[in-house]
Amino acid sequence: MNQNVAIIGIGYTVPKPKTPEVSYKEMTYLAAQMAYKEAKISPKEVESFVTAAEDLHEGTSIFDEYTPDQLGAVQKPMHTVSGDGIQGIIAAALQIMTGAFDLIVVEGHSKASNIVTPTYVLNYALDPVINRPLNINPHYIAGLEMRAYMQDSKTSEEDVANVVAHNLTRAALNKLAPYGAKISPKKVLSSEPLFEPIRKLHMPQTSDAAYVVVLASERIAKKKVKPVWISGMSFCSDSPTLETRDWTTSISTQIAAEKAYQQAGIKNPAAEIDVFEIDDSFGYKQLQHLEALKVYEKGKAKNIFENGDKQKLSTRVNPSGGTLGVGWMHEATGLHKVLEVVSQLKGKKGKAQIKKAKVGLAQAWRGLPTTTCAVVILKNQK
Amino acid sequence: MLETGIRLHGTALEEEDFKTHRVFYTTDIPKLQYAWDCGVAMGHYLKGLKQGKLLGTYCKKCKRTVIPPRVFCELCFRNMDKWVELKDTGIVNTFSICYVTWDMKKLIYPEIPAVIEIDGASKGKGILHLLAEVDPKQVKLGMKVKAVWKPKSEREGSILDIKYFKPI
Ligand SMILES: [Zn+2]
């Protein structure tokens, strides 16, 4: 990259299923205070702000009008990225790379618990003329994709159940993961079928939390304690049409990853990246994404739990417990993954720490029914 | 016209064409429901309204009292220092006289939304509400007004616990 960009501070509130004690503004203010303290900056020094938000998830249109106060961004440039928070981080990093900015803040939060009719909100992402009239709970789209993926990659329901059980069990070690639980693959396989092959335990549950990330140019970052450098980043959208999309492969992850690897000079991701925090919604997504990320060859991600996992990928992929363990947080989902990777690179993850983690990858999927994914590669040394 | 050879041609349509289904269309009634956590600041504010009180917060660094209250000062970016109970009187900062409803139907009695700078709050800090018991032609900037509250038994912790403001 022609201008190095680093994360110099990251603040958050602990993800929880419900947060009636704070408003979204108060939650974001707490995260912002924490981020600015870590970065040792005042919001007055910040030149531009990015918020990752979707109006329909907030219940307020033109939502970024409501974000300046709680970020200390009054009378500053502010814009919305209506996509995952990693897309927001990339938008901010690109501003720094122009050379016109040194310090930019990205905000993303989830008040998923405040959406009373989430399935209806989700349905609004479908084509209104030819898809919505079918009037089915739109989570069936995950069922369509899981079946096609399993057939194509010769992955079994047992393989997917292993992912779900593994991630939920690991989440139990993560203080930031409210859905951690010791669950066996057998329990996953016997949980209620909802959108077959999707079962109840495949479904990510939602969390509320706020994240504030401070990004800086090298000029500023080199003076800070433990900056985490962005060494590669990209995002991509495939064609959204349900009738004609490729159900077997996450092409958007594949293309975004290829570009990010090229920027970071990574040729063998499984060997060169120490920790991966990636989207594992519905279980099968983790396998599909690992293949798109070229950590495994196509159809081989299911081998992650086989004996002789010499590369210890079952430990290095989603040590946080993933989205299944932490919770789905709409636009903030990817920001939690960035937080987990940054904490790993700083050696702050306690029981879930991957030893000597130097390079990490965070990948996010924008959720049903999208075919948009974002990838960012982080290093604790430039 | 697209170069692929598919011609995009236009046809003028009348409302009648829709009524008689000469054109295809789909209708959709949104089912978007939210229950927003009001948090500390709005929670206290609404509780105050239920008790017939207007609550603001004070920042000693900026020497500002704001209403509606917030728990952090957006200017100096620190926690507010204390809650302040304000009077239910103030002055009209700005107003509009609305002669039509939101779907553009003529109103017999115009609505008068106004921003009322509350007595005890800093200059320019006030609440958005309605004016009533006043001839629209008599409303002036700087006019002194007072809240007209719902009876205590009918208050439910809502901005509508104040029915409107009237001149004093
Ligand atoms: Zn202040």
mmCIF file of N, CA and C in Angstrom, chain A residues 115-238:
data_model
loop_
_atom_site.group_PDB
_atom_site.id
_atom_site.type_symbol
_atom_site.label_atom_id
_atom_site.label_comp_id
_atom_site.label_asym_id
_atom_site.label_seq_id
_atom_site.Cartn_x
_atom_site.Cartn_y
_atom_site.Cartn_z
ATOM 1 N N ILE A 115 -35.202 -4.360 17.354
ATOM 2 C CA ILE A 115 -36.020 -4.617 16.152
ATOM 3 C C ILE A 115 -37.059 -5.674 16.516
ATOM 4 N N VAL A 116 -38.311 -5.246 16.551
ATOM 5 C CA VAL A 116 -39.388 -6.146 16.990
ATOM 6 C C VAL A 116 -39.755 -7.140 15.890
ATOM 7 N N THR A 117 -39.613 -6.719 14.638
ATOM 8 C CA THR A 117 -39.992 -7.594 13.514
ATOM 9 C C THR A 117 -38.779 -7.845 12.602
ATOM 10 N N PRO A 118 -37.727 -8.490 13.131
ATOM 11 C CA PRO A 118 -36.488 -8.620 12.351
ATOM 12 C C PRO A 118 -36.656 -9.393 11.046
ATOM 13 N N THR A 119 -37.520 -10.389 11.044
ATOM 14 C CA THR A 119 -37.689 -11.183 9.830
ATOM 15 C C THR A 119 -38.324 -10.342 8.725
ATOM 16 N N TYR A 120 -39.233 -9.445 9.112
ATOM 17 C CA TYR A 120 -39.865 -8.575 8.121
ATOM 18 C C TYR A 120 -38.858 -7.553 7.597
ATOM 19 N N VAL A 121 -37.987 -7.065 8.510
ATOM 20 C CA VAL A 121 -36.935 -6.136 8.072
ATOM 21 C C VAL A 121 -36.030 -6.852 7.067
ATOM 22 N N LEU A 122 -35.668 -8.096 7.392
ATOM 23 C CA LEU A 122 -34.822 -8.894 6.492
ATOM 24 C C LEU A 122 -35.496 -9.060 5.129
ATOM 25 N N ASN A 123 -36.803 -9.291 5.149
ATOM 26 C CA ASN A 123 -37.537 -9.503 3.903
ATOM 27 C C ASN A 123 -37.438 -8.299 2.975
ATOM 28 N N TYR A 124 -37.198 -7.111 3.573
ATOM 29 C CA TYR A 124 -37.065 -5.899 2.766
ATOM 30 C C TYR A 124 -35.801 -5.869 1.924
ATOM 31 N N ALA A 125 -34.911 -6.839 2.144
ATOM 32 C CA ALA A 125 -33.705 -6.912 1.325
ATOM 33 C C ALA A 125 -33.956 -7.755 0.066
ATOM 34 N N LEU A 126 -35.156 -8.331 -0.039
ATOM 35 C CA LEU A 126 -35.459 -9.179 -1.200
ATOM 36 C C LEU A 126 -36.129 -8.370 -2.319
ATOM 37 N N ASP A 127 -36.022 -8.886 -3.514
ATOM 38 C CA ASP A 127 -36.649 -8.218 -4.651
ATOM 39 C C ASP A 127 -38.166 -8.129 -4.426
ATOM 40 N N PRO A 128 -38.733 -6.913 -4.510
ATOM 41 C CA PRO A 128 -40.149 -6.742 -4.162
ATOM 42 C C PRO A 128 -41.129 -7.303 -5.185
ATOM 43 N N VAL A 129 -40.692 -7.460 -6.422
ATOM 44 C CA VAL A 129 -41.638 -7.857 -7.472
ATOM 45 C C VAL A 129 -41.671 -9.369 -7.664
ATOM 46 N N ILE A 130 -40.499 -9.996 -7.670
ATOM 47 C CA ILE A 130 -40.503 -11.420 -8.024
ATOM 48 C C ILE A 130 -40.116 -12.366 -6.874
ATOM 49 N N ASN A 131 -39.609 -11.851 -5.753
ATOM 50 C CA ASN A 131 -39.260 -12.730 -4.635
ATOM 51 C C ASN A 131 -40.181 -12.560 -3.429
ATOM 52 N N ARG A 132 -40.416 -11.326 -3.019
ATOM 53 C CA ARG A 132 -41.209 -11.094 -1.801
ATOM 54 C C ARG A 132 -42.625 -11.662 -1.861
ATOM 55 N N PRO A 133 -43.284 -11.619 -3.046
ATOM 56 C CA PRO A 133 -44.658 -12.146 -3.066
ATOM 57 C C PRO A 133 -44.774 -13.616 -2.633
ATOM 58 N N LEU A 134 -43.671 -14.380 -2.678
ATOM 59 C CA LEU A 134 -43.738 -15.775 -2.238
ATOM 60 C C LEU A 134 -44.052 -15.867 -0.750
ATOM 61 N N ASN A 135 -43.719 -14.770 -0.018
ATOM 62 C CA ASN A 135 -44.161 -14.634 1.370
ATOM 63 C C ASN A 135 -43.728 -15.785 2.280
ATOM 64 N N ILE A 136 -42.415 -16.072 2.245
ATOM 65 C CA ILE A 136 -41.849 -17.111 3.113
ATOM 66 C C ILE A 136 -40.790 -16.437 3.982
ATOM 67 N N ASN A 137 -40.657 -16.883 5.217
ATOM 68 C CA ASN A 137 -39.586 -16.391 6.098
ATOM 69 C C ASN A 137 -38.252 -16.481 5.345
ATOM 70 N N PRO A 138 -37.606 -15.338 5.082
ATOM 71 C CA PRO A 138 -36.470 -15.320 4.146
ATOM 72 C C PRO A 138 -35.221 -16.086 4.603
ATOM 73 N N HIS A 139 -35.217 -16.632 5.815
ATOM 74 C CA HIS A 139 -34.075 -17.453 6.226
ATOM 75 C C HIS A 139 -33.937 -18.715 5.365
ATOM 76 N N TYR A 140 -34.979 -19.017 4.583
ATOM 77 C CA TYR A 140 -34.870 -20.184 3.681
ATOM 78 C C TYR A 140 -33.684 -20.032 2.734
ATOM 79 N N ILE A 141 -33.252 -18.784 2.522
ATOM 80 C CA ILE A 141 -32.136 -18.550 1.594
ATOM 81 C C ILE A 141 -30.867 -19.243 2.109
ATOM 82 N N ALA A 142 -30.690 -19.263 3.430
ATOM 83 C CA ALA A 142 -29.549 -19.995 4.000
ATOM 84 C C ALA A 142 -29.711 -21.491 3.749
ATOM 85 N N GLY A 143 -30.949 -21.968 3.819
ATOM 86 C CA GLY A 143 -31.220 -23.389 3.532
ATOM 87 C C GLY A 143 -30.864 -23.738 2.100
ATOM 88 N N LEU A 144 -31.239 -22.848 1.161
ATOM 89 C CA LEU A 144 -30.919 -23.085 -0.258
ATOM 90 C C LEU A 144 -29.410 -23.175 -0.445
ATOM 91 N N GLU A 145 -28.699 -22.242 0.210
ATOM 92 C CA GLU A 145 -27.256 -22.183 -0.002
ATOM 93 C C GLU A 145 -26.546 -23.354 0.670
ATOM 94 N N MET A 146 -26.981 -23.685 1.899
ATOM 95 C CA MET A 146 -26.321 -24.779 2.614
ATOM 96 C C MET A 146 -26.445 -26.088 1.829
ATOM 97 N N ARG A 147 -27.640 -26.338 1.281
ATOM 98 C CA ARG A 147 -27.845 -27.588 0.533
ATOM 99 C C ARG A 147 -26.943 -27.629 -0.712
ATOM 100 N N ALA A 148 -26.912 -26.520 -1.437
ATOM 101 C CA ALA A 148 -26.099 -26.478 -2.657
ATOM 102 C C ALA A 148 -24.612 -26.618 -2.317
ATOM 103 N N TYR A 149 -24.198 -25.954 -1.247
ATOM 104 C CA TYR A 149 -22.788 -26.035 -0.836
ATOM 105 C C TYR A 149 -22.433 -27.466 -0.425
ATOM 106 N N MET A 150 -23.291 -28.082 0.371
ATOM 107 C CA MET A 150 -22.993 -29.447 0.843
ATOM 108 C C MET A 150 -22.876 -30.429 -0.318
ATOM 109 N N GLN A 151 -23.800 -30.301 -1.260
ATOM 110 C CA GLN A 151 -23.797 -31.192 -2.440
ATOM 111 C C GLN A 151 -22.504 -30.993 -3.237
ATOM 112 N N ASP A 152 -22.174 -29.755 -3.492
ATOM 113 C CA ASP A 152 -21.020 -29.433 -4.338
ATOM 114 C C ASP A 152 -19.696 -29.836 -3.677
ATOM 115 N N SER A 153 -19.612 -29.644 -2.364
ATOM 116 C CA SER A 153 -18.333 -29.889 -1.686
ATOM 117 C C SER A 153 -18.300 -31.241 -0.983
ATOM 118 N N LYS A 154 -19.366 -32.024 -1.178
ATOM 119 C CA LYS A 154 -19.495 -33.333 -0.517
ATOM 120 C C LYS A 154 -19.286 -33.201 0.997
ATOM 121 N N THR A 155 -19.928 -32.174 1.532
ATOM 122 C CA THR A 155 -19.884 -31.929 2.975
ATOM 123 C C THR A 155 -21.172 -32.477 3.573
ATOM 124 N N SER A 156 -21.055 -33.118 4.736
ATOM 125 C CA SER A 156 -22.247 -33.722 5.341
ATOM 126 C C SER A 156 -22.826 -32.801 6.406
ATOM 127 N N GLU A 157 -24.035 -33.128 6.854
ATOM 128 C CA GLU A 157 -24.649 -32.374 7.961
ATOM 129 C C GLU A 157 -23.804 -32.523 9.215
ATOM 130 N N GLU A 158 -23.161 -33.687 9.357
ATOM 131 C CA GLU A 158 -22.279 -33.918 10.515
ATOM 132 C C GLU A 158 -21.104 -32.936 10.490
ATOM 133 N N ASP A 159 -20.539 -32.721 9.288
ATOM 134 C CA ASP A 159 -19.411 -31.782 9.167
ATOM 135 C C ASP A 159 -19.822 -30.384 9.630
ATOM 136 N N VAL A 160 -21.015 -29.970 9.225
ATOM 137 C CA VAL A 160 -21.487 -28.632 9.603
ATOM 138 C C VAL A 160 -21.783 -28.590 11.103
ATOM 139 N N ALA A 161 -22.357 -29.651 11.621
ATOM 140 C CA ALA A 161 -22.656 -29.716 13.066
ATOM 141 C C ALA A 161 -21.368 -29.609 13.880
ATOM 142 N N ASN A 162 -20.290 -30.190 13.360
ATOM 143 C CA ASN A 162 -18.990 -30.086 14.049
ATOM 144 C C ASN A 162 -18.559 -28.630 14.190
ATOM 145 N N VAL A 163 -18.765 -27.833 13.136
ATOM 146 C CA VAL A 163 -18.385 -26.412 13.174
ATOM 147 C C VAL A 163 -19.195 -25.688 14.251
ATOM 148 N N VAL A 164 -20.502 -25.914 14.234
ATOM 149 C CA VAL A 164 -21.383 -25.218 15.185
ATOM 150 C C VAL A 164 -20.989 -25.581 16.623
ATOM 151 N N ALA A 165 -20.827 -26.884 16.885
ATOM 152 C CA ALA A 165 -20.506 -27.337 18.248
ATOM 153 C C ALA A 165 -19.152 -26.790 18.682
ATOM 154 N N HIS A 166 -18.187 -26.838 17.776
ATOM 155 C CA HIS A 166 -16.837 -26.374 18.078
ATOM 156 C C HIS A 166 -16.843 -24.884 18.429
ATOM 157 N N ASN A 167 -17.516 -24.076 17.605
ATOM 158 C CA ASN A 167 -17.510 -22.631 17.831
ATOM 159 C C ASN A 167 -18.261 -22.251 19.107
ATOM 160 N N LEU A 168 -19.404 -22.873 19.342
ATOM 161 C CA LEU A 168 -20.157 -22.544 20.566
ATOM 162 C C LEU A 168 -19.366 -22.951 21.806
ATOM 163 N N THR A 169 -18.674 -24.084 21.719
ATOM 164 C CA THR A 169 -17.874 -24.561 22.860
ATOM 165 C C THR A 169 -16.709 -23.617 23.120
ATOM 166 N N ARG A 170 -16.066 -23.156 22.038
ATOM 167 C CA ARG A 170 -14.942 -22.226 22.223
ATOM 168 C C ARG A 170 -15.404 -20.872 22.726
ATOM 169 N N ALA A 171 -16.605 -20.481 22.317
ATOM 170 C CA ALA A 171 -17.149 -19.194 22.774
ATOM 171 C C ALA A 171 -17.265 -19.160 24.295
ATOM 172 N N ALA A 172 -17.419 -20.344 24.890
ATOM 173 C CA ALA A 172 -17.544 -20.407 26.354
ATOM 174 C C ALA A 172 -16.280 -19.884 27.045
ATOM 175 N N LEU A 173 -15.141 -19.857 26.317
ATOM 176 C CA LEU A 173 -13.894 -19.331 26.891
ATOM 177 C C LEU A 173 -13.724 -17.834 26.637
ATOM 178 N N ASN A 174 -14.630 -17.270 25.853
ATOM 179 C CA ASN A 174 -14.494 -15.871 25.452
ATOM 180 C C ASN A 174 -15.464 -14.995 26.246
ATOM 181 N N LYS A 175 -14.919 -14.095 27.027
ATOM 182 C CA LYS A 175 -15.768 -13.220 27.856
ATOM 183 C C LYS A 175 -16.668 -12.328 27.015
ATOM 184 N N LEU A 176 -16.311 -12.161 25.750
ATOM 185 C CA LEU A 176 -17.103 -11.291 24.882
ATOM 186 C C LEU A 176 -18.159 -12.063 24.082
ATOM 187 N N ALA A 177 -18.317 -13.359 24.397
ATOM 188 C CA ALA A 177 -19.246 -14.177 23.607
ATOM 189 C C ALA A 177 -20.409 -14.658 24.474
ATOM 190 N N PRO A 178 -21.576 -14.016 24.344
ATOM 191 C CA PRO A 178 -22.684 -14.376 25.234
ATOM 192 C C PRO A 178 -23.317 -15.744 24.951
ATOM 193 N N TYR A 179 -23.040 -16.326 23.776
ATOM 194 C CA TYR A 179 -23.731 -17.578 23.450
ATOM 195 C C TYR A 179 -22.861 -18.824 23.604
ATOM 196 N N GLY A 180 -21.739 -18.672 24.306
ATOM 197 C CA GLY A 180 -20.881 -19.823 24.541
ATOM 198 C C GLY A 180 -21.607 -20.917 25.312
ATOM 199 N N ALA A 181 -21.407 -22.171 24.903
ATOM 200 C CA ALA A 181 -22.052 -23.301 25.580
ATOM 201 C C ALA A 181 -21.394 -24.585 25.141
ATOM 202 N N LYS A 182 -21.239 -25.519 26.072
ATOM 203 C CA LYS A 182 -20.680 -26.834 25.701
ATOM 204 C C LYS A 182 -21.785 -27.623 25.020
ATOM 205 N N ILE A 183 -21.666 -27.724 23.714
ATOM 206 C CA ILE A 183 -22.719 -28.401 22.945
ATOM 207 C C ILE A 183 -22.066 -29.443 22.049
ATOM 208 N N SER A 184 -22.680 -30.614 21.952
ATOM 209 C CA SER A 184 -22.111 -31.679 21.110
ATOM 210 C C SER A 184 -22.674 -31.569 19.694
ATOM 211 N N PRO A 185 -21.905 -32.072 18.710
ATOM 212 C CA PRO A 185 -22.432 -32.086 17.336
ATOM 213 C C PRO A 185 -23.770 -32.826 17.252
ATOM 214 N N LYS A 186 -23.905 -33.846 18.103
ATOM 215 C CA LYS A 186 -25.143 -34.627 18.106
ATOM 216 C C LYS A 186 -26.350 -33.752 18.452
ATOM 217 N N LYS A 187 -26.126 -32.855 19.396
ATOM 218 C CA LYS A 187 -27.206 -31.953 19.815
ATOM 219 C C LYS A 187 -27.593 -31.011 18.668
ATOM 220 N N VAL A 188 -26.570 -30.581 17.915
ATOM 221 C CA VAL A 188 -26.846 -29.711 16.759
ATOM 222 C C VAL A 188 -27.702 -30.477 15.751
ATOM 223 N N LEU A 189 -27.303 -31.727 15.496
ATOM 224 C CA LEU A 189 -28.005 -32.547 14.496
ATOM 225 C C LEU A 189 -29.433 -32.883 14.909
ATOM 226 N N SER A 190 -29.676 -32.878 16.222
ATOM 227 C CA SER A 190 -31.029 -33.217 16.658
ATOM 228 C C SER A 190 -31.851 -31.976 16.999
ATOM 229 N N SER A 191 -31.245 -30.793 16.777
ATOM 230 C CA SER A 191 -32.042 -29.596 17.062
ATOM 231 C C SER A 191 -33.104 -29.425 15.978
ATOM 232 N N GLU A 192 -34.097 -28.652 16.299
ATOM 233 C CA GLU A 192 -35.295 -28.527 15.457
ATOM 234 C C GLU A 192 -34.968 -28.070 14.030
ATOM 235 N N PRO A 193 -35.475 -28.799 13.012
ATOM 236 C CA PRO A 193 -35.265 -28.299 11.636
ATOM 237 C C PRO A 193 -36.147 -27.077 11.402
ATOM 238 N N LEU A 194 -35.528 -26.001 10.890
ATOM 239 C CA LEU A 194 -36.297 -24.766 10.674
ATOM 240 C C LEU A 194 -36.437 -24.458 9.186
ATOM 241 N N PHE A 195 -35.306 -24.445 8.514
ATOM 242 C CA PHE A 195 -35.306 -24.181 7.058
ATOM 243 C C PHE A 195 -34.378 -25.232 6.470
ATOM 244 N N GLU A 196 -34.756 -26.459 6.556
ATOM 245 C CA GLU A 196 -33.875 -27.583 6.255
ATOM 246 C C GLU A 196 -33.061 -27.355 4.976
ATOM 247 N N PRO A 197 -31.747 -27.602 5.043
ATOM 248 C CA PRO A 197 -31.000 -28.264 6.126
ATOM 249 C C PRO A 197 -30.629 -27.398 7.334
ATOM 250 N N ILE A 198 -31.085 -26.132 7.387
ATOM 251 C CA ILE A 198 -30.793 -25.281 8.547
ATOM 252 C C ILE A 198 -31.642 -25.731 9.743
ATOM 253 N N ARG A 199 -30.937 -25.935 10.867
ATOM 254 C CA ARG A 199 -31.622 -26.288 12.114
ATOM 255 C C ARG A 199 -31.483 -25.152 13.107
ATOM 256 N N LYS A 200 -32.217 -25.277 14.194
ATOM 257 C CA LYS A 200 -32.248 -24.182 15.172
ATOM 258 C C LYS A 200 -30.853 -23.780 15.638
ATOM 259 N N LEU A 201 -29.978 -24.769 15.917
ATOM 260 C CA LEU A 201 -28.652 -24.432 16.443
ATOM 261 C C LEU A 201 -27.685 -23.906 15.375
ATOM 262 N N HIS A 202 -28.093 -23.947 14.098
ATOM 263 C CA HIS A 202 -27.270 -23.322 13.048
ATOM 264 C C HIS A 202 -27.465 -21.809 13.011
ATOM 265 N N MET A 203 -28.576 -21.368 13.567
ATOM 266 C CA MET A 203 -28.977 -19.966 13.413
ATOM 267 C C MET A 203 -28.170 -19.059 14.338
ATOM 268 N N PRO A 204 -27.517 -18.025 13.795
ATOM 269 C CA PRO A 204 -26.867 -17.077 14.696
ATOM 270 C C PRO A 204 -27.936 -16.303 15.472
ATOM 271 N N GLN A 205 -27.678 -16.095 16.760
ATOM 272 C CA GLN A 205 -28.576 -15.254 17.553
ATOM 273 C C GLN A 205 -28.027 -13.827 17.527
ATOM 274 N N THR A 206 -28.844 -12.870 17.892
ATOM 275 C CA THR A 206 -28.374 -11.481 17.776
ATOM 276 C C THR A 206 -27.820 -10.953 19.100
ATOM 277 N N SER A 207 -26.910 -9.998 18.995
ATOM 278 C CA SER A 207 -26.368 -9.293 20.162
ATOM 279 C C SER A 207 -26.442 -7.793 19.931
ATOM 280 N N ASP A 208 -26.350 -7.070 21.040
ATOM 281 C CA ASP A 208 -26.221 -5.608 21.020
ATOM 282 C C ASP A 208 -24.804 -5.257 21.461
ATOM 283 N N ALA A 209 -24.162 -4.320 20.782
ATOM 284 C CA ALA A 209 -22.852 -3.813 21.218
ATOM 285 C C ALA A 209 -22.478 -2.637 20.330
ATOM 286 N N ALA A 210 -21.495 -1.861 20.775
ATOM 287 C CA ALA A 210 -20.986 -0.750 19.964
ATOM 288 C C ALA A 210 -19.478 -0.875 19.833
ATOM 289 N N TYR A 211 -18.964 -0.451 18.691
ATOM 290 C CA TYR A 211 -17.524 -0.513 18.400
ATOM 291 C C TYR A 211 -17.082 0.823 17.822
ATOM 292 N N VAL A 212 -15.943 1.290 18.284
ATOM 293 C CA VAL A 212 -15.366 2.512 17.714
ATOM 294 C C VAL A 212 -13.893 2.225 17.434
ATOM 295 N N VAL A 213 -13.477 2.442 16.197
ATOM 296 C CA VAL A 213 -12.117 2.117 15.780
ATOM 297 C C VAL A 213 -11.424 3.397 15.315
ATOM 298 N N VAL A 214 -10.212 3.640 15.845
ATOM 299 C CA VAL A 214 -9.446 4.830 15.452
ATOM 300 C C VAL A 214 -8.359 4.401 14.464
ATOM 301 N N LEU A 215 -8.380 4.981 13.276
ATOM 302 C CA LEU A 215 -7.376 4.678 12.258
ATOM 303 C C LEU A 215 -6.470 5.883 12.050
ATOM 304 N N ALA A 216 -5.186 5.602 11.840
ATOM 305 C CA ALA A 216 -4.239 6.704 11.688
ATOM 306 C C ALA A 216 -3.238 6.419 10.586
ATOM 307 N N SER A 217 -2.707 7.497 10.033
ATOM 308 C CA SER A 217 -1.623 7.386 9.060
ATOM 309 C C SER A 217 -0.349 6.980 9.798
ATOM 310 N N GLU A 218 0.646 6.548 9.047
ATOM 311 C CA GLU A 218 1.913 6.123 9.652
ATOM 312 C C GLU A 218 2.532 7.249 10.484
ATOM 313 N N ARG A 219 2.400 8.465 9.972
ATOM 314 C CA ARG A 219 2.965 9.637 10.639
ATOM 315 C C ARG A 219 2.510 9.716 12.110
ATOM 316 N N ILE A 220 1.204 9.454 12.322
ATOM 317 C CA ILE A 220 0.651 9.504 13.686
ATOM 318 C C ILE A 220 0.904 8.160 14.389
ATOM 319 N N ALA A 221 0.658 7.069 13.665
ATOM 320 C CA ALA A 221 0.655 5.738 14.286
ATOM 321 C C ALA A 221 2.013 5.337 14.841
ATOM 322 N N LYS A 222 3.075 5.779 14.177
ATOM 323 C CA LYS A 222 4.400 5.337 14.640
ATOM 324 C C LYS A 222 4.752 5.893 16.023
ATOM 325 N N LYS A 223 4.024 6.924 16.450
ATOM 326 C CA LYS A 223 4.267 7.490 17.788
ATOM 327 C C LYS A 223 3.410 6.803 18.855
ATOM 328 N N LYS A 224 2.526 5.882 18.446
ATOM 329 C CA LYS A 224 1.588 5.275 19.392
ATOM 330 C C LYS A 224 2.087 3.915 19.874
ATOM 331 N N VAL A 225 1.518 3.471 21.010
ATOM 332 C CA VAL A 225 1.872 2.165 21.565
ATOM 333 C C VAL A 225 1.129 1.071 20.791
ATOM 334 N N LYS A 226 1.871 0.057 20.357
ATOM 335 C CA LYS A 226 1.301 -1.127 19.697
ATOM 336 C C LYS A 226 0.253 -0.831 18.608
ATOM 337 N N PRO A 227 0.607 -0.058 17.601
ATOM 338 C CA PRO A 227 -0.353 0.077 16.504
ATOM 339 C C PRO A 227 -0.497 -1.260 15.765
ATOM 340 N N VAL A 228 -1.672 -1.497 15.214
ATOM 341 C CA VAL A 228 -1.891 -2.712 14.418
ATOM 342 C C VAL A 228 -2.085 -2.262 12.975
ATOM 343 N N TRP A 229 -1.222 -2.768 12.097
ATOM 344 C CA TRP A 229 -1.166 -2.246 10.724
ATOM 345 C C TRP A 229 -2.089 -3.000 9.787
ATOM 346 N N ILE A 230 -2.734 -2.258 8.897
ATOM 347 C CA ILE A 230 -3.552 -2.886 7.851
ATOM 348 C C ILE A 230 -2.605 -3.212 6.700
ATOM 349 N N SER A 231 -2.474 -4.515 6.389
ATOM 350 C CA SER A 231 -1.538 -4.841 5.310
ATOM 351 C C SER A 231 -2.249 -5.285 4.039
ATOM 352 N N GLY A 232 -3.547 -5.517 4.136
ATOM 353 C CA GLY A 232 -4.313 -5.847 2.938
ATOM 354 C C GLY A 232 -5.789 -5.664 3.233
ATOM 355 N N MET A 233 -6.560 -5.236 2.234
ATOM 356 C CA MET A 233 -8.000 -5.045 2.474
ATOM 357 C C MET A 233 -8.746 -4.978 1.157
ATOM 358 N N SER A 234 -9.944 -5.550 1.152
ATOM 359 C CA SER A 234 -10.774 -5.455 -0.044
ATOM 360 C C SER A 234 -12.195 -5.886 0.287
ATOM 361 N N PHE A 235 -13.147 -5.433 -0.479
ATOM 362 C CA PHE A 235 -14.496 -5.987 -0.388
ATOM 363 C C PHE A 235 -15.107 -6.066 -1.764
ATOM 364 N N CYS A 236 -16.149 -6.852 -1.858
ATOM 365 C CA CYS A 236 -16.650 -7.189 -3.177
ATOM 366 C C CYS A 236 -18.092 -7.658 -3.077
ATOM 367 N N SER A 237 -18.886 -7.348 -4.089
ATOM 368 C CA SER A 237 -20.264 -7.839 -4.154
ATOM 369 C C SER A 237 -20.458 -8.651 -5.427
ATOM 370 N N ASP A 238 -21.056 -9.829 -5.283
ATOM 371 C CA ASP A 238 -21.417 -10.637 -6.447
ATOM 372 C C ASP A 238 -22.812 -10.171 -6.905
#
